[in-house]
Amino acid sequence: MDITIEQNAKNPVIVGHLIIENIENKKNRNSRMDRLASELQREVKENPNKFLETNNLKAYKKFINSSNSAIESKEPGPEILINLIIKNGYLPTISRVVDCMNIVSIRTGLTFSIWNKDKIKGNIIYKLSDGGEKYWPFMGGEVKLLNNELIAVDDEKVLCLVRYRDSKYAPVTLDTKNIIVHIQGVNGISKENIEIALDEIEKLLLENVNGKMAERKIIM
């Protein structure tokens, strides 16, 4: 599987790529994850600006506001998660894989995608949309993308809209055995920040869903 960024999308995007195989995803958090989530929730509630006013989130917001989209939301992924804690007092339990992603996303202020590797067809390409591609975001209905939206696609479908979140076409479930993790940076987010976040998500996943790291790299 190749991961490429088309020339017209290279300026805004940098991708941290990780494949972990033979995982054991579960619904419940273990005690280690519960402690991490509880500590994170407490920190967010005590000082939300510590998480909402980071340079990484500012970079995403600048990127989001620089172009139009078929999606009305202006919130980067990490901000959506932070606001869930502020509103509800806690971060929802989804699965160990998704919970690991959410914890690191909030901590780093970076946008993540996690896909079921076995549902990816062919290669993954980051590109600007032609307009009219079908995109079906989580927590939303299917839409048709505008021209020049930054997306990741495989040979068949749109996997994510970088300004927003993953599609429903390659979701990670409790039965998923092999995952692809992508951290998507835009202008203003450094390669060093991506590397640090890759370290954190790799460590957390291997501690909590087992598996074996099969591939890791930065694409830019």
CSV table of C-alpha atoms in Angstrom, one decimal:
chain,number,residue,atom,x,y,z
A,1,MET,CA,0.0,0.0,0.0
A,2,ASP,CA,1.4,3.4,-1.0
A,3,ILE,CA,0.5,6.7,0.8
A,4,THR,CA,0.9,9.7,-1.5
A,5,ILE,CA,0.1,13.4,-1.5
A,6,GLU,CA,-0.7,14.9,-4.8
A,7,GLN,CA,1.4,18.0,-5.8
A,8,ASN,CA,-1.5,20.5,-5.4
A,9,ALA,CA,-2.1,19.2,-1.8
A,10,LYS,CA,1.5,19.1,-0.6
A,11,ASN,CA,1.7,22.6,0.7
A,12,PRO,CA,-1.1,22.3,3.3
A,13,VAL,CA,-0.7,18.7,4.4
A,14,ILE,CA,1.8,16.5,6.3
A,15,VAL,CA,0.8,12.9,7.3
A,16,GLY,CA,2.0,10.7,10.1
A,17,HIS,CA,1.3,7.1,9.1
A,18,LEU,CA,1.1,4.0,11.3
A,19,ILE,CA,-0.1,0.4,10.7
A,20,ILE,CA,-0.8,-1.9,13.6
A,21,GLU,CA,-1.8,-5.5,12.9
A,22,ASN,CA,-3.4,-8.3,14.9
A,23,ILE,CA,-5.1,-6.0,17.5
A,24,GLU,CA,-7.6,-7.0,20.1
A,25,ASN,CA,-10.1,-4.1,20.2
A,26,LYS,CA,-12.6,-4.1,23.1
A,27,LYS,CA,-15.6,-1.9,24.1
A,28,ASN,CA,-14.6,-1.3,27.7
A,29,ARG,CA,-11.6,0.7,28.9
A,30,ASN,CA,-9.1,-1.0,31.2
A,31,SER,CA,-8.0,0.6,34.4
A,32,ARG,CA,-5.0,2.3,32.8
A,33,MET,CA,-7.2,3.9,30.2
A,34,ASP,CA,-9.8,4.9,32.8
A,35,ARG,CA,-7.1,6.7,34.7
A,36,LEU,CA,-5.9,8.5,31.6
A,37,ALA,CA,-9.4,9.5,30.6
A,38,SER,CA,-10.3,10.7,34.1
A,39,GLU,CA,-7.2,12.8,34.4
A,40,LEU,CA,-7.7,14.3,31.0
A,41,GLN,CA,-11.4,15.1,31.7
A,42,ARG,CA,-10.4,16.8,35.0
A,43,GLU,CA,-7.7,18.9,33.3
A,44,VAL,CA,-10.0,20.0,30.5
A,45,LYS,CA,-12.7,21.0,32.9
A,46,GLU,CA,-10.3,22.9,35.2
A,47,ASN,CA,-8.5,24.8,32.4
A,48,PRO,CA,-10.3,24.4,29.0
A,49,ASN,CA,-8.2,27.2,27.4
A,50,LYS,CA,-5.0,25.1,27.9
A,51,PHE,CA,-6.5,22.8,25.2
A,52,LEU,CA,-8.5,25.2,23.1
A,53,GLU,CA,-5.9,27.9,22.6
A,54,THR,CA,-3.0,25.8,21.3
A,55,ASN,CA,-1.0,26.6,18.2
A,56,ASN,CA,-2.1,23.4,16.6
A,57,LEU,CA,-5.8,24.2,16.9
A,58,LYS,CA,-5.1,27.7,15.6
A,59,ALA,CA,-3.4,26.2,12.6
A,60,TYR,CA,-6.4,24.0,11.8
A,61,LYS,CA,-8.9,26.8,12.3
A,62,LYS,CA,-6.9,29.0,9.9
A,63,PHE,CA,-6.9,26.2,7.4
A,64,ILE,CA,-10.6,25.5,7.8
A,65,ASN,CA,-11.5,29.2,7.4
A,66,SER,CA,-9.4,29.5,4.2
A,67,SER,CA,-11.8,27.6,2.0
A,68,ASN,CA,-15.5,26.6,1.6
A,69,SER,CA,-16.8,23.2,2.4
A,70,ALA,CA,-19.9,21.0,2.0
A,71,ILE,CA,-19.6,20.6,5.8
A,72,GLU,CA,-20.9,23.5,7.8
A,73,SER,CA,-18.8,22.7,11.0
A,74,LYS,CA,-15.8,24.9,11.6
A,75,GLU,CA,-14.5,22.9,14.5
A,76,PRO,CA,-11.4,20.8,14.1
A,77,GLY,CA,-11.6,17.3,15.4
A,78,PRO,CA,-9.8,17.9,18.7
A,79,GLU,CA,-12.0,20.9,19.5
A,80,ILE,CA,-15.1,18.8,19.0
A,81,LEU,CA,-13.8,16.3,21.5
A,82,ILE,CA,-12.8,19.0,24.0
A,83,ASN,CA,-16.2,20.6,23.8
A,84,LEU,CA,-17.8,17.2,24.5
A,85,ILE,CA,-16.0,17.1,27.8
A,86,ILE,CA,-16.9,20.7,28.6
A,87,LYS,CA,-20.6,20.1,27.8
A,88,ASN,CA,-21.1,16.6,29.2
A,89,GLY,CA,-18.3,16.3,31.8
A,90,TYR,CA,-16.8,13.2,30.2
A,91,LEU,CA,-15.4,11.7,27.0
A,92,PRO,CA,-17.7,9.0,25.6
A,93,THR,CA,-16.5,5.4,25.7
A,94,ILE,CA,-16.4,4.1,22.1
A,95,SER,CA,-13.8,1.4,21.9
A,96,ARG,CA,-10.3,1.0,23.1
A,97,VAL,CA,-8.9,2.0,19.7
A,98,VAL,CA,-11.1,5.0,19.3
A,99,ASP,CA,-10.6,6.1,22.9
A,100,CYS,CA,-6.8,5.9,22.5
A,101,MET,CA,-7.1,8.1,19.4
A,102,ASN,CA,-9.4,10.6,21.2
A,103,ILE,CA,-7.1,10.9,24.2
A,104,VAL,CA,-4.0,11.6,22.2
A,105,SER,CA,-5.9,13.9,19.8
A,106,ILE,CA,-7.0,16.1,22.8
A,107,ARG,CA,-3.6,16.0,24.4
A,108,THR,CA,-1.8,17.0,21.2
A,109,GLY,CA,-4.4,19.2,19.5
A,110,LEU,CA,-3.9,17.1,16.3
A,111,THR,CA,-6.4,15.6,13.9
A,112,PHE,CA,-6.4,11.8,13.6
A,113,SER,CA,-8.0,9.2,11.3
A,114,ILE,CA,-8.1,5.5,12.1
A,115,TRP,CA,-9.3,3.1,9.5
A,116,ASN,CA,-9.9,-0.7,9.2
A,117,LYS,CA,-6.9,-1.7,7.0
A,118,ASP,CA,-8.9,-4.6,5.5
A,119,LYS,CA,-11.5,-2.2,4.2
A,120,ILE,CA,-9.0,0.0,2.3
A,121,LYS,CA,-9.0,-0.7,-1.4
A,122,GLY,CA,-5.7,-0.1,-3.1
A,123,ASN,CA,-3.6,3.0,-2.2
A,124,ILE,CA,-4.3,6.1,-0.1
A,125,ILE,CA,-4.0,9.4,-1.8
A,126,TYR,CA,-4.3,12.9,-0.3
A,127,LYS,CA,-5.7,15.3,-2.9
A,128,LEU,CA,-8.0,18.2,-3.6
A,129,SER,CA,-11.5,17.1,-4.5
A,130,ASP,CA,-12.9,17.5,-8.0
A,131,GLY,CA,-16.3,18.3,-6.6
A,132,GLY,CA,-19.3,15.9,-6.4
A,133,GLU,CA,-17.5,13.1,-4.6
A,134,LYS,CA,-19.7,11.4,-2.0
A,135,TYR,CA,-18.6,11.8,1.6
A,136,TRP,CA,-20.5,10.3,4.5
A,137,PRO,CA,-19.2,11.7,7.8
A,138,PHE,CA,-19.7,10.2,11.2
A,139,MET,CA,-22.6,12.0,13.0
A,140,GLY,CA,-24.0,13.3,9.7
A,141,GLY,CA,-25.7,12.4,6.4
A,142,GLU,CA,-24.0,11.8,3.1
A,143,VAL,CA,-23.0,15.0,1.2
A,144,LYS,CA,-21.4,15.8,-2.1
A,145,LEU,CA,-18.1,17.6,-1.7
A,146,LEU,CA,-17.3,21.0,-3.2
A,147,ASN,CA,-14.3,21.6,-5.5
A,148,ASN,CA,-10.9,21.8,-3.9
A,149,GLU,CA,-11.7,20.2,-0.5
A,150,LEU,CA,-8.7,18.4,1.0
A,151,ILE,CA,-9.5,14.7,1.2
A,152,ALA,CA,-7.9,11.3,1.6
A,153,VAL,CA,-9.2,8.6,-0.8
A,154,ASP,CA,-8.5,5.0,-1.6
A,155,ASP,CA,-9.3,3.5,-5.0
A,156,GLU,CA,-13.1,3.4,-4.3
A,157,LYS,CA,-14.1,6.1,-1.8
A,158,VAL,CA,-13.4,9.2,0.3
A,159,LEU,CA,-11.9,8.1,3.6
A,160,CYS,CA,-11.8,11.4,5.3
A,161,LEU,CA,-12.2,15.2,4.9
A,162,VAL,CA,-9.1,16.6,6.5
A,163,ARG,CA,-11.0,19.7,7.8
A,164,TYR,CA,-13.6,17.6,9.6
A,165,ARG,CA,-13.4,13.8,10.3
A,166,ASP,CA,-13.5,10.3,9.0
A,167,SER,CA,-16.2,8.8,6.8
A,168,LYS,CA,-18.3,5.8,7.6
A,169,TYR,CA,-16.8,3.8,4.8
A,170,ALA,CA,-13.9,2.1,6.6
A,171,PRO,CA,-14.8,2.2,10.3
A,172,VAL,CA,-12.9,0.5,13.1
A,173,THR,CA,-15.2,-1.9,15.0
A,174,LEU,CA,-14.7,-4.5,17.7
A,175,ASP,CA,-14.0,-7.1,15.0
A,176,THR,CA,-11.3,-5.1,13.3
A,177,LYS,CA,-7.9,-6.8,13.5
A,178,ASN,CA,-5.6,-4.4,11.5
A,179,ILE,CA,-5.7,-0.6,11.6
A,180,ILE,CA,-4.2,2.3,9.8
A,181,VAL,CA,-3.6,5.5,11.9
A,182,HIS,CA,-3.1,8.8,10.2
A,183,ILE,CA,-2.2,12.1,11.9
A,184,GLN,CA,-3.0,14.9,9.5
A,185,GLY,CA,-1.1,18.2,9.9
A,186,VAL,CA,-1.7,21.4,8.0
A,187,ASN,CA,0.3,24.6,7.5
A,188,GLY,CA,1.6,25.7,10.9
A,189,ILE,CA,2.0,22.2,12.3
A,190,SER,CA,5.5,20.8,12.5
A,191,LYS,CA,6.9,17.5,11.6
A,192,GLU,CA,8.2,17.3,15.1
A,193,ASN,CA,4.7,17.6,16.5
A,194,ILE,CA,3.5,14.8,14.2
A,195,GLU,CA,6.4,12.6,15.3
A,196,ILE,CA,5.7,13.1,19.0
A,197,ALA,CA,2.0,12.3,18.5
A,198,LEU,CA,2.9,9.2,16.5
A,199,ASP,CA,5.0,8.1,19.5
A,200,GLU,CA,2.2,8.6,21.9
A,201,ILE,CA,-0.5,6.9,19.9
A,202,GLU,CA,1.7,3.9,19.0
A,203,LYS,CA,2.6,3.4,22.7
A,204,LEU,CA,-1.0,3.8,23.9
A,205,LEU,CA,-2.4,1.4,21.3
A,206,LEU,CA,0.2,-1.3,21.8
A,207,GLU,CA,-0.4,-1.1,25.6
A,208,ASN,CA,-4.1,-1.4,25.3
A,209,VAL,CA,-5.0,-3.4,22.2
A,210,ASN,CA,-1.8,-5.3,21.8
A,211,GLY,CA,-0.9,-6.1,18.1
A,212,LYS,CA,2.3,-5.4,16.3
A,213,MET,CA,3.5,-2.2,14.6
A,214,ALA,CA,3.9,-3.1,11.0
A,215,GLU,CA,4.7,0.3,9.4
A,216,ARG,CA,5.5,3.8,10.4
A,217,LYS,CA,6.5,6.9,8.4
A,218,ILE,CA,6.0,10.6,7.8
A,219,ILE,CA,4.6,11.6,4.3
A,220,MET,CA,5.0,15.2,3.2
